[in-house]
Amino acid sequence: MADKGWPVCAKSLKGVILDMCGVLYDSGEGDGVAIPGSIEAVKKLKASDLQLRFCTNETQATRETFVAKLQRLGFDISVSEVFSPAPAAVAVLKERGLRPHLLVYDGLVPEFDCVDKTNPNCVVIGDAAENFSYQNLNEAFRVLIGLEKPVLFSLGQGRYYKETDGLKLDVGVYMKALEYACDLKAEVIGKPSTTFFQSVLNDMGLQPHEALMIGDDLVNDVGGAQHCGMKGVAVRTGKYRPSDERHPTVTADGTVDNLAQAVDMILDQRH
Amino acid sequence: MADKGWPVCAKSLKGVILDMCGVLYDSGEGDGVAIPGSIEAVKKLKASDLQLRFCTNETQATRETFVAKLQRLGFDISVSEVFSPAPAAVAVLKERGLRPHLLVYDGLVPEFDCVDKTNPNCVVIGDAAENFSYQNLNEAFRVLIGLEKPVLFSLGQGRYYKETDGLKLDVGVYMKALEYACDLKAEVIGKPSTTFFQSVLNDMGLQPHEALMIGDDLVNDVGGAQHCGMKGVAVRTGKYRPSDERHPTVTADGTVDNLAQAVDMILDQRH
């Protein structure tokens, strides 16, 4: 049950943004599994007058591959509705004329096919997992330390995530490592960056107070959205932990058991 | 030439502590090479009435193996004169009844032979170099996150060091990574820890103001010694960079071209 005050904005709401892993599905072997009720909840939102977008920090696959997986799980989702860090990074790189050295998962590399990577003048790191070897991290470090003005982009800043075989270190950990090594501050692309959330709002043509973010990551989903001026609702699925409800700095505008419950409450309020 | 005020304490000085890599020798292929004049400088100090100790953050070999290398290079050094983080860590582990999970260089493991490592209740990381794989870092992370009160010891906190084939990431980078992943603060054993410098002073039976530290690492050697109440002198060998002389927070009590010059100035002042 939603035991915290539910955001009073539901009647004036014009758009909803959904986190994906931990809200729609749990990752794991193969494609992972859909969280009960979430496929139907997405259908209900699409049938409503609300705009809907999906916002993920997934950086182990291209957006096309990732969306195909969600479709196989039964979700009605298309690539143009999904916002992920890599395409946002490509836009930033082109805008600023930067040529990246990539330290990312093999499956993400095609996202950067259209970017000049010769003679790199910045580093982009994603959730590279096993590619975070000592040699590869050292190589990224040497590129940065050799630049007059080192620029490091981090695709998200997560600490860790959960897979079927246990917890795994996420990109934020290696971002902190390189920040310390080179005495610099990384630019985070993806959640919780305000620029990233704003690009989703721009795509919907909405103001922050007209939109609601639903996610399982209290800091990056809920806190990030709130910092941007949106409401943020937490679900008790995915990486949720009871201690999230006593977090020292972030308090969700509502906490619900799962996406299905959130959607029912939103749609009920609007009728 | 020493272009900064030389510490005025040389007459009242009773002991000198020397950093090793970058002061006595440069590391690289095989045993590395002695820095010109340093073998003779150590001889002069030993022939003087000053006490002499060596203080290193070296954690890729046991103290015995490391000292044997220095002896092969021509230095008159014995194991009992050398202070390094691993033996200090073993003492702390025993005192506090802690059983470590080790993430260190293979060559350092024998230092921990006498320590119970079953069912670990803390993690010790050293300069593990290639052993800092994603899998190994993830394993250390899982040990920490599984503990009710996670304790992380870091053998030093260096950012990087120089070898003949280029710069290499040091243990501090991985310390920051695990600190962020587990939301904790590591306990640093080795330079610049005050406890570590104090153990060297205790061994000499000296007060901080009676001792002088000479090193090439401005923060960990010079700053650490100063924080402990000693004088700290920087050499322009090893990892020295001209920007060290404009460092925002640490100012050496003296900066000299090399160890030989420092020793001549100290001994000249005492006659």
Coordinates of C-alpha atoms in Angstrom, one line a residue:
Chain A
M1 CA 0.0 0.0 0.0
A2 CA 1.0 3.6 -0.5
D3 CA 1.7 4.6 3.0
K4 CA 3.1 8.0 2.3
G5 CA 1.2 11.0 0.9
W6 CA 0.5 10.5 -2.7
P7 CA 1.4 13.4 -5.0
V8 CA -1.5 15.8 -5.2
C9 CA -0.6 16.6 -8.8
A10 CA -2.3 13.6 -10.4
K11 CA -5.3 15.6 -11.7
S12 CA -3.0 18.2 -13.4
L13 CA -0.5 15.6 -14.6
K14 CA 0.2 15.5 -18.4
G15 CA 3.0 13.0 -18.6
V16 CA 4.7 10.1 -16.9
I17 CA 8.3 8.9 -17.1
L18 CA 9.1 5.3 -16.2
D19 CA 12.4 3.9 -15.2
M20 CA 12.8 0.5 -16.8
C21 CA 15.0 -2.1 -14.9
G22 CA 13.5 -2.8 -11.5
V23 CA 10.2 -1.1 -12.5
L24 CA 9.2 -2.9 -15.7
Y25 CA 11.3 -6.0 -15.3
D26 CA 14.1 -7.6 -13.3
S27 CA 17.3 -8.3 -15.2
G28 CA 19.0 -11.7 -15.1
E29 CA 19.6 -14.7 -17.3
G30 CA 18.4 -14.3 -20.8
D31 CA 15.9 -11.4 -21.1
G32 CA 15.1 -11.4 -17.3
V33 CA 11.4 -11.4 -16.2
A34 CA 8.6 -8.9 -16.3
I35 CA 7.5 -7.6 -12.9
P36 CA 3.9 -8.8 -12.3
G37 CA 1.3 -6.2 -13.5
S38 CA 3.8 -4.0 -15.2
I39 CA 3.0 -5.0 -18.8
E40 CA -0.7 -4.2 -18.2
A41 CA 0.2 -1.0 -16.4
V42 CA 2.1 0.3 -19.5
K43 CA -0.9 -0.6 -21.6
K44 CA -3.2 1.4 -19.3
L45 CA -1.0 4.4 -19.5
K46 CA -0.8 4.2 -23.3
A47 CA -4.6 4.1 -23.4
S48 CA -4.9 7.2 -21.2
D49 CA -4.5 10.8 -22.2
L50 CA -1.1 11.0 -20.4
Q51 CA 2.1 11.2 -22.4
L52 CA 4.5 8.3 -21.7
R53 CA 8.3 8.1 -21.9
F54 CA 10.9 5.6 -20.6
C55 CA 14.1 6.7 -19.1
T56 CA 17.0 4.3 -18.4
N57 CA 20.6 4.3 -17.4
E58 CA 21.1 1.0 -19.3
T59 CA 24.5 1.1 -21.0
Q60 CA 25.2 -2.5 -21.8
A61 CA 23.4 -2.6 -25.1
T62 CA 22.3 -0.3 -27.9
R63 CA 18.8 1.2 -27.4
E64 CA 17.6 -1.0 -30.3
T65 CA 18.8 -4.2 -28.7
F66 CA 17.5 -3.2 -25.3
V67 CA 14.0 -2.2 -26.6
A68 CA 13.8 -5.5 -28.6
K69 CA 14.4 -7.4 -25.3
L70 CA 11.5 -5.5 -23.6
Q71 CA 9.3 -6.2 -26.6
R72 CA 10.1 -9.9 -26.3
L73 CA 9.0 -9.7 -22.6
G74 CA 5.7 -8.4 -23.8
F75 CA 6.0 -4.6 -23.4
D76 CA 4.5 -2.2 -25.9
I77 CA 7.5 0.0 -26.2
S78 CA 9.2 1.6 -29.2
V79 CA 12.8 3.0 -29.5
S80 CA 11.6 6.6 -29.9
E81 CA 10.0 6.5 -26.5
V82 CA 13.2 5.4 -24.7
F83 CA 15.8 7.8 -23.4
S84 CA 19.2 6.3 -22.5
P85 CA 22.7 7.9 -21.8
A86 CA 24.6 6.8 -24.9
P87 CA 22.5 8.7 -27.5
A88 CA 22.6 11.7 -25.2
A89 CA 26.4 11.4 -25.0
V90 CA 26.7 11.2 -28.7
A91 CA 24.8 14.5 -29.0
V92 CA 27.0 16.2 -26.5
L93 CA 30.2 14.9 -28.1
K94 CA 29.1 16.2 -31.5
E95 CA 28.0 19.5 -30.1
R96 CA 31.3 20.1 -28.4
G97 CA 33.5 18.6 -31.1
L98 CA 34.9 15.9 -28.8
R99 CA 36.5 12.6 -29.9
P100 CA 36.0 10.0 -27.2
H101 CA 38.2 7.2 -25.9
L102 CA 35.5 4.6 -25.0
L103 CA 35.5 2.4 -21.9
V104 CA 32.1 0.7 -22.3
Y105 CA 30.5 -2.7 -22.7
D106 CA 31.1 -4.3 -26.1
G107 CA 27.4 -4.2 -26.8
L108 CA 27.3 -0.4 -26.5
V109 CA 30.0 0.4 -29.0
P110 CA 27.7 0.6 -32.0
E111 CA 25.9 3.6 -30.5
F112 CA 29.2 5.5 -31.1
D113 CA 29.7 4.3 -34.7
C114 CA 28.9 7.8 -36.0
V115 CA 31.5 9.5 -33.8
D116 CA 35.1 10.3 -34.7
K117 CA 37.2 8.4 -32.2
T118 CA 40.7 9.1 -33.6
N119 CA 43.2 11.0 -31.4
P120 CA 40.8 11.1 -28.4
N121 CA 40.4 14.3 -26.4
C122 CA 38.0 13.0 -23.8
V123 CA 37.0 9.7 -22.1
V124 CA 33.5 8.2 -22.0
I125 CA 32.8 5.4 -19.5
G126 CA 29.7 3.3 -19.2
D127 CA 28.8 0.1 -17.2
A128 CA 31.7 -1.8 -18.8
A129 CA 31.5 -4.7 -16.3
E130 CA 34.3 -7.3 -17.2
N131 CA 35.8 -4.7 -19.5
F132 CA 36.8 -2.7 -16.3
S133 CA 40.1 -4.5 -16.2
Y134 CA 43.2 -2.9 -14.6
Q135 CA 44.7 -2.5 -18.1
N136 CA 41.6 -0.8 -19.6
L137 CA 41.1 1.5 -16.6
N138 CA 44.8 2.4 -16.8
E139 CA 44.5 3.1 -20.5
A140 CA 41.5 5.5 -19.9
F141 CA 43.6 7.1 -17.1
R142 CA 46.6 7.7 -19.4
V143 CA 44.4 9.3 -22.0
L144 CA 42.9 11.7 -19.4
I145 CA 46.2 12.6 -17.7
G146 CA 47.8 13.3 -21.1
L147 CA 45.2 15.9 -21.9
E148 CA 45.7 19.6 -21.2
K149 CA 42.0 19.8 -20.1
P150 CA 40.9 16.3 -19.2
V151 CA 37.2 15.7 -19.8
L152 CA 35.5 12.6 -18.4
F153 CA 31.9 11.6 -19.2
S154 CA 30.2 9.0 -17.1
L155 CA 27.0 7.3 -18.4
G156 CA 25.2 7.3 -15.0
Q157 CA 26.8 7.2 -11.6
G158 CA 25.2 4.1 -10.0
R159 CA 27.1 2.3 -7.2
Y160 CA 25.9 -1.2 -7.9
Y161 CA 23.0 -3.2 -9.3
K162 CA 21.6 -6.7 -8.7
E163 CA 21.7 -9.6 -11.1
T164 CA 20.6 -13.1 -10.6
D165 CA 24.1 -14.2 -9.5
G166 CA 24.5 -11.3 -7.0
L167 CA 25.5 -7.6 -6.8
K168 CA 27.7 -6.1 -9.5
L169 CA 29.7 -2.9 -9.3
D170 CA 28.3 -0.1 -11.5
V171 CA 29.9 2.7 -13.6
G172 CA 29.8 5.2 -10.7
V173 CA 32.5 3.3 -8.9
Y174 CA 34.9 3.6 -11.8
M175 CA 33.9 7.2 -12.3
K176 CA 35.0 7.9 -8.7
A177 CA 38.2 6.0 -9.3
L178 CA 39.2 8.1 -12.4
E179 CA 38.0 11.3 -10.7
Y180 CA 40.5 10.6 -7.9
A181 CA 43.3 9.5 -10.2
C182 CA 43.1 12.6 -12.3
D183 CA 41.9 15.1 -9.7
L184 CA 38.8 16.1 -11.8
K185 CA 35.0 16.0 -11.7
A186 CA 33.2 13.8 -14.2
E187 CA 30.2 15.1 -16.2
V188 CA 27.4 12.6 -15.6
I189 CA 25.2 11.9 -18.6
G190 CA 22.0 10.1 -17.8
K191 CA 20.0 10.0 -14.5
P192 CA 20.2 12.0 -12.2
S193 CA 21.4 14.7 -14.5
T194 CA 18.9 17.6 -14.8
T195 CA 20.0 18.0 -18.5
F196 CA 19.0 14.4 -19.1
F197 CA 15.5 14.7 -17.5
Q198 CA 15.0 18.0 -19.2
S199 CA 15.6 16.4 -22.6
V200 CA 12.7 14.0 -21.9
L201 CA 10.4 16.8 -20.8
N202 CA 11.4 18.8 -24.0
D203 CA 10.4 15.7 -26.1
M204 CA 7.0 15.7 -24.4
G205 CA 6.7 19.5 -24.6
L206 CA 5.9 19.6 -20.9
Q207 CA 7.0 21.7 -17.9
P208 CA 8.5 19.8 -14.9
H209 CA 5.5 20.3 -12.7
E210 CA 3.3 18.5 -15.3
A211 CA 5.3 15.3 -15.2
L212 CA 5.9 12.4 -12.7
M213 CA 8.9 10.1 -12.6
I214 CA 8.4 6.5 -11.3
G215 CA 11.5 4.5 -10.4
D216 CA 13.2 2.1 -8.0
D217 CA 16.4 4.1 -7.5
L218 CA 15.7 6.7 -4.8
V219 CA 18.6 8.9 -5.6
N220 CA 18.9 8.7 -9.4
D221 CA 15.2 8.3 -10.3
V222 CA 13.2 10.0 -7.5
G223 CA 15.8 12.5 -6.3
G224 CA 17.0 13.4 -9.8
A225 CA 13.4 14.0 -11.0
Q226 CA 12.6 16.1 -7.9
H227 CA 15.7 18.2 -8.4
C228 CA 14.5 18.9 -11.9
G229 CA 11.1 20.1 -10.6
M230 CA 9.1 16.9 -11.2
K231 CA 7.3 14.7 -8.7
G232 CA 9.1 11.5 -8.0
V233 CA 7.4 8.2 -6.9
A234 CA 9.3 5.2 -5.6
V235 CA 8.3 1.6 -6.2
R236 CA 9.1 -1.3 -3.8
T237 CA 10.5 -3.5 -6.6
G238 CA 13.9 -3.8 -8.2
K239 CA 16.7 -2.4 -6.0
Y240 CA 14.3 -1.0 -3.4
R241 CA 15.4 -1.4 0.2
P242 CA 13.3 -0.6 3.2
S243 CA 16.0 1.9 4.3
D244 CA 15.2 4.0 1.2
E245 CA 12.1 5.2 3.1
R246 CA 14.4 6.7 5.8
H247 CA 16.9 8.2 3.4
P248 CA 18.7 11.2 4.8
T249 CA 18.3 13.5 1.8
V250 CA 15.7 12.2 -0.6
T251 CA 12.0 11.7 0.3
A252 CA 9.8 10.3 -2.4
D253 CA 6.5 12.1 -3.2
G254 CA 4.9 8.7 -2.9
T255 CA 6.0 5.1 -2.3
V256 CA 4.0 2.2 -3.8
D257 CA 4.4 -1.5 -3.9
N258 CA 4.8 -1.6 -7.7
L259 CA 4.2 0.1 -11.0
A260 CA 0.7 -1.5 -11.3
Q261 CA -0.4 0.1 -8.1
A262 CA 1.1 3.5 -9.0
V263 CA -0.7 3.5 -12.4
D264 CA -4.1 2.5 -10.8
M265 CA -3.8 5.4 -8.3
I266 CA -2.9 7.9 -10.9
L267 CA -5.7 6.9 -13.3
D268 CA -8.3 6.6 -10.4
Q269 CA -7.5 10.2 -9.4
R270 CA -8.1 11.5 -12.9
H271 CA -11.6 10.1 -13.2
Chain B
M1 CA 69.8 24.1 -5.7
A2 CA 67.6 24.5 -2.7
D3 CA 65.7 27.6 -3.6
K4 CA 63.3 27.5 -0.6
G5 CA 64.1 28.1 3.0
W6 CA 66.0 25.2 4.4
P7 CA 64.5 23.8 7.7
V8 CA 66.3 25.6 10.5
C9 CA 66.1 22.4 12.6
A10 CA 69.2 20.7 11.2
K11 CA 71.3 21.4 14.3
S12 CA 68.8 20.0 16.7
L13 CA 67.9 17.1 14.4
K14 CA 68.2 13.6 15.8
G15 CA 66.8 11.4 13.1
V16 CA 66.1 11.2 9.4
I17 CA 63.4 9.2 7.7
L18 CA 63.8 8.4 3.9
D19 CA 61.2 7.5 1.4
M20 CA 62.6 4.8 -0.9
C21 CA 61.2 4.7 -4.4
G22 CA 61.9 8.0 -6.2
V23 CA 64.5 9.0 -3.5
L24 CA 66.9 6.1 -3.4
Y25 CA 66.1 4.5 -6.7
D26 CA 63.7 4.6 -9.7
S27 CA 61.7 1.5 -10.2
G28 CA 61.5 -0.2 -13.6
E29 CA 62.7 -3.3 -15.4
G30 CA 64.5 -5.8 -13.1
D31 CA 65.6 -4.0 -9.9
G32 CA 65.4 -0.5 -11.3
V33 CA 68.3 1.9 -11.0
A34 CA 69.8 3.8 -8.0
I35 CA 69.5 7.6 -8.2
P36 CA 73.0 9.1 -8.6
G37 CA 74.5 10.0 -5.2
S38 CA 71.9 8.2 -3.1
I39 CA 74.0 5.1 -2.2
E40 CA 76.7 7.4 -0.9
A41 CA 74.2 9.7 0.8
V42 CA 72.8 6.7 2.8
K43 CA 76.4 5.8 3.8
K44 CA 77.1 9.3 5.0
L45 CA 73.9 9.4 7.1
K46 CA 74.8 6.0 8.6
A47 CA 78.3 7.3 9.5
S48 CA 76.8 10.4 11.2
D49 CA 75.3 10.6 14.7
L50 CA 71.7 10.8 13.2
Q51 CA 69.3 7.9 13.5
L52 CA 68.1 6.6 10.1
R53 CA 64.9 4.8 9.1
F54 CA 63.3 4.0 5.7
C55 CA 59.6 4.5 5.2
T56 CA 57.8 3.1 2.1
N57 CA 54.3 2.5 0.8
E58 CA 55.7 -0.4 -1.3
T59 CA 53.1 -3.2 -1.3
Q60 CA 54.0 -5.4 -4.3
A61 CA 56.6 -7.5 -2.4
T62 CA 57.4 -8.6 1.1
R63 CA 59.7 -6.4 3.1
E64 CA 62.4 -9.1 2.8
T65 CA 62.2 -9.3 -1.0
F66 CA 62.1 -5.5 -1.3
V67 CA 65.1 -4.9 0.9
A68 CA 67.1 -7.6 -0.9
K69 CA 66.5 -5.7 -4.1
L70 CA 67.8 -2.5 -2.6
Q71 CA 70.9 -4.3 -1.3
R72 CA 71.5 -5.6 -4.8
L73 CA 71.4 -2.0 -6.0
G74 CA 74.2 -1.3 -3.5
F75 CA 72.3 0.2 -0.6
D76 CA 73.4 -0.5 3.0
I77 CA 69.9 -1.3 4.3
S78 CA 68.5 -4.0 6.6
V79 CA 64.9 -5.2 7.0
S80 CA 64.6 -3.9 10.6
E81 CA 65.2 -0.3 9.4
V82 CA 62.4 -0.4 6.9
F83 CA 58.7 0.5 7.7
S84 CA 56.1 -0.6 5.1
P85 CA 52.3 -0.9 5.3
A86 CA 51.8 -4.7 5.3
P87 CA 53.5 -5.4 8.6
A88 CA 51.7 -2.5 10.1
A89 CA 48.4 -3.9 8.8
V90 CA 49.1 -7.3 10.2
A91 CA 49.6 -5.7 13.7
V92 CA 46.3 -3.8 13.4
L93 CA 44.4 -6.9 12.3
K94 CA 45.8 -9.0 15.2
E95 CA 45.1 -6.2 17.7
R96 CA 41.5 -5.9 16.6
G97 CA 40.8 -9.6 16.0
L98 CA 40.0 -9.0 12.3
R99 CA 40.2 -11.6 9.5
P100 CA 41.0 -10.0 6.2
H101 CA 39.9 -10.7 2.6
L102 CA 43.0 -9.7 0.7
L103 CA 43.0 -7.9 -2.6
V104 CA 46.8 -7.4 -3.0
Y105 CA 49.7 -8.2 -5.4
D106 CA 50.6 -11.9 -5.3
G107 CA 54.1 -11.1 -4.0
L108 CA 52.6 -9.5 -0.9
V109 CA 50.5 -12.4 0.2
P110 CA 53.2 -14.1 2.3
E111 CA 53.2 -11.0 4.7
F112 CA 49.8 -12.2 5.8
D113 CA 50.7 -15.9 6.3
C114 CA 50.4 -15.5 10.0
V115 CA 46.9 -14.0 9.9
D116 CA 43.6 -16.0 10.0
K117 CA 41.8 -15.3 6.7
T118 CA 38.8 -17.6 7.2
N119 CA 35.3 -16.2 7.2
P120 CA 36.6 -12.6 6.5
N121 CA 35.2 -9.6 8.5
C122 CA 37.2 -6.9 6.7
V123 CA 39.0 -6.2 3.4
V124 CA 42.6 -5.2 2.9
I125 CA 43.7 -3.7 -0.4
G126 CA 47.2 -2.9 -1.6
D127 CA 48.7 -2.0 -4.9
A128 CA 47.3 -5.1 -6.6
A129 CA 48.0 -3.9 -10.2
E130 CA 46.7 -6.5 -12.7
N131 CA 44.9 -8.2 -9.8
F132 CA 42.5 -5.3 -9.8
S133 CA 40.2 -7.1 -12.2
Y134 CA 36.5 -6.4 -12.3
Q135 CA 35.9 -9.8 -10.8
N136 CA 38.3 -9.3 -7.9
L137 CA 37.1 -5.8 -7.1
N138 CA 33.5 -7.1 -7.2
E139 CA 34.5 -9.9 -4.8
A140 CA 36.0 -7.4 -2.3
F141 CA 32.8 -5.3 -2.7
R142 CA 30.6 -8.2 -2.0
V143 CA 32.5 -9.1 1.2
L144 CA 32.2 -5.5 2.4
I145 CA 28.5 -5.0 1.6
G146 CA 27.7 -8.3 3.3
L147 CA 29.2 -7.1 6.6
E148 CA 27.1 -5.5 9.3
K149 CA 30.0 -3.0 9.9
P150 CA 32.2 -3.0 6.8
V151 CA 35.9 -2.2 7.4
L152 CA 38.2 -1.4 4.6
F153 CA 42.0 -1.0 5.1
S154 CA 44.0 0.6 2.3
L155 CA 47.8 0.1 2.2
G156 CA 48.5 3.7 1.2
Q157 CA 46.3 6.0 -0.8
G158 CA 48.5 6.9 -3.9
R159 CA 46.8 8.0 -7.1
Y160 CA 49.4 6.7 -9.5
Y161 CA 53.1 5.9 -9.9
K162 CA 55.6 5.9 -12.8
E163 CA 57.2 2.8 -14.2
T164 CA 59.5 2.5 -17.2
D165 CA 56.5 1.8 -19.5
G166 CA 54.4 4.7 -18.2
L167 CA 52.0 5.7 -15.4
K168 CA 50.2 3.1 -13.4
L169 CA 47.0 3.5 -11.3
D170 CA 47.8 3.1 -7.6
V171 CA 45.8 1.6 -4.7
G172 CA 44.1 4.9 -3.7
V173 CA 42.1 4.8 -6.9
Y174 CA 40.6 1.5 -5.9
M175 CA 40.2 2.6 -2.3
K176 CA 38.0 5.5 -3.6
A177 CA 36.0 3.1 -5.8
L178 CA 35.2 0.8 -2.9
E179 CA 34.5 3.8 -0.6
Y180 CA 31.8 5.0 -3.0
A181 CA 30.4 1.5 -3.7
C182 CA 29.9 0.8 0.0
D183 CA 29.4 4.4 1.2
L184 CA 32.2 4.1 3.8
K185 CA 35.6 5.6 4.6
A186 CA 38.7 3.4 4.4
E187 CA 41.3 3.3 7.1
V188 CA 44.7 4.1 5.4
I189 CA 47.7 2.2 6.7
G190 CA 51.0 3.6 5.5
K191 CA 51.9 7.1 4.5
P192 CA 50.4 9.7 5.1
S193 CA 48.8 8.2 8.2
T194 CA 50.0 9.8 11.4
T195 CA 49.9 6.5 13.2
F196 CA 52.3 5.1 10.6
F197 CA 54.8 8.0 10.9
Q198 CA 54.4 7.8 14.7
S199 CA 55.4 4.1 14.7
V200 CA 58.7 5.1 13.0
L201 CA 59.3 7.8 15.6
N202 CA 58.6 5.4 18.4
D203 CA 61.1 3.0 17.0
M204 CA 63.8 5.7 17.0
G205 CA 62.6 7.0 20.5
L206 CA 62.3 10.5 19.0
Q207 CA 59.7 13.4 19.2
P208 CA 58.3 14.6 15.9
H209 CA 60.3 17.9 16.1
E210 CA 63.5 16.0 16.3
A211 CA 63.0 14.2 13.0
L212 CA 63.0 15.1 9.3
M213 CA 61.3 13.2 6.4
I214 CA 62.7 13.3 2.9
G215 CA 60.5 12.2 0.0
D216 CA 59.4 12.7 -3.6
D217 CA 55.6 12.6 -2.9
L218 CA 54.6 16.0 -1.7
V219 CA 51.3 15.0 -0.1
N220 CA 52.1 11.5 1.3
D221 CA 55.7 12.1 2.3
V222 CA 56.1 15.8 3.0
G223 CA 52.5 16.7 4.0
G224 CA 52.1 13.5 6.0
A225 CA 55.3 14.1 8.0
Q226 CA 54.4 17.8 8.6
H227 CA 50.9 16.8 9.8
C228 CA 52.7 14.5 12.3
G229 CA 54.8 17.4 13.6
M230 CA 58.0 16.6 11.7
K231 CA 59.8 18.7 9.0
G232 CA 59.3 17.5 5.5
V233 CA 61.8 18.0 2.6
A234 CA 61.0 17.4 -1.0
V235 CA 63.4 16.1 -3.6
R236 CA 63.2 16.9 -7.3
T237 CA 63.6 13.2 -8.3
G238 CA 61.1 10.3 -8.7
K239 CA 57.5 11.5 -9.2
Y240 CA 58.4 15.2 -8.5
R241 CA 56.7 17.7 -10.8
P242 CA 57.4 21.4 -11.0
S243 CA 53.8 22.1 -10.0
D244 CA 54.5 20.5 -6.6
E245 CA 56.3 23.8 -5.7
R246 CA 53.0 25.6 -6.1
H247 CA 50.8 23.0 -4.4
P248 CA 47.6 24.6 -2.9
T249 CA 47.8 22.9 0.5
V250 CA 51.3 21.5 1.1
T251 CA 54.5 23.5 1.2
A252 CA 57.7 21.6 1.8
D253 CA 60.1 22.9 4.5
G254 CA 62.8 22.6 1.8
T255 CA 63.1 21.5 -1.8
V256 CA 66.4 20.1 -3.1
D257 CA 67.6 18.5 -6.3
N258 CA 68.1 15.1 -4.8
L259 CA 68.9 13.1 -1.7
A260 CA 72.7 13.7 -2.0
Q261 CA 72.2 17.4 -1.8
A262 CA 69.8 17.2 1.1
V263 CA 72.2 15.0 3.1
D264 CA 75.2 17.3 2.4
M265 CA 73.2 20.3 3.6
I266 CA 72.0 18.6 6.8
L267 CA 75.5 17.4 7.7
D268 CA 77.1 20.7 6.7
Q269 CA 74.8 22.5 9.2
R270 CA 75.7 20.2 12.0
H271 CA 79.5 20.9 11.8

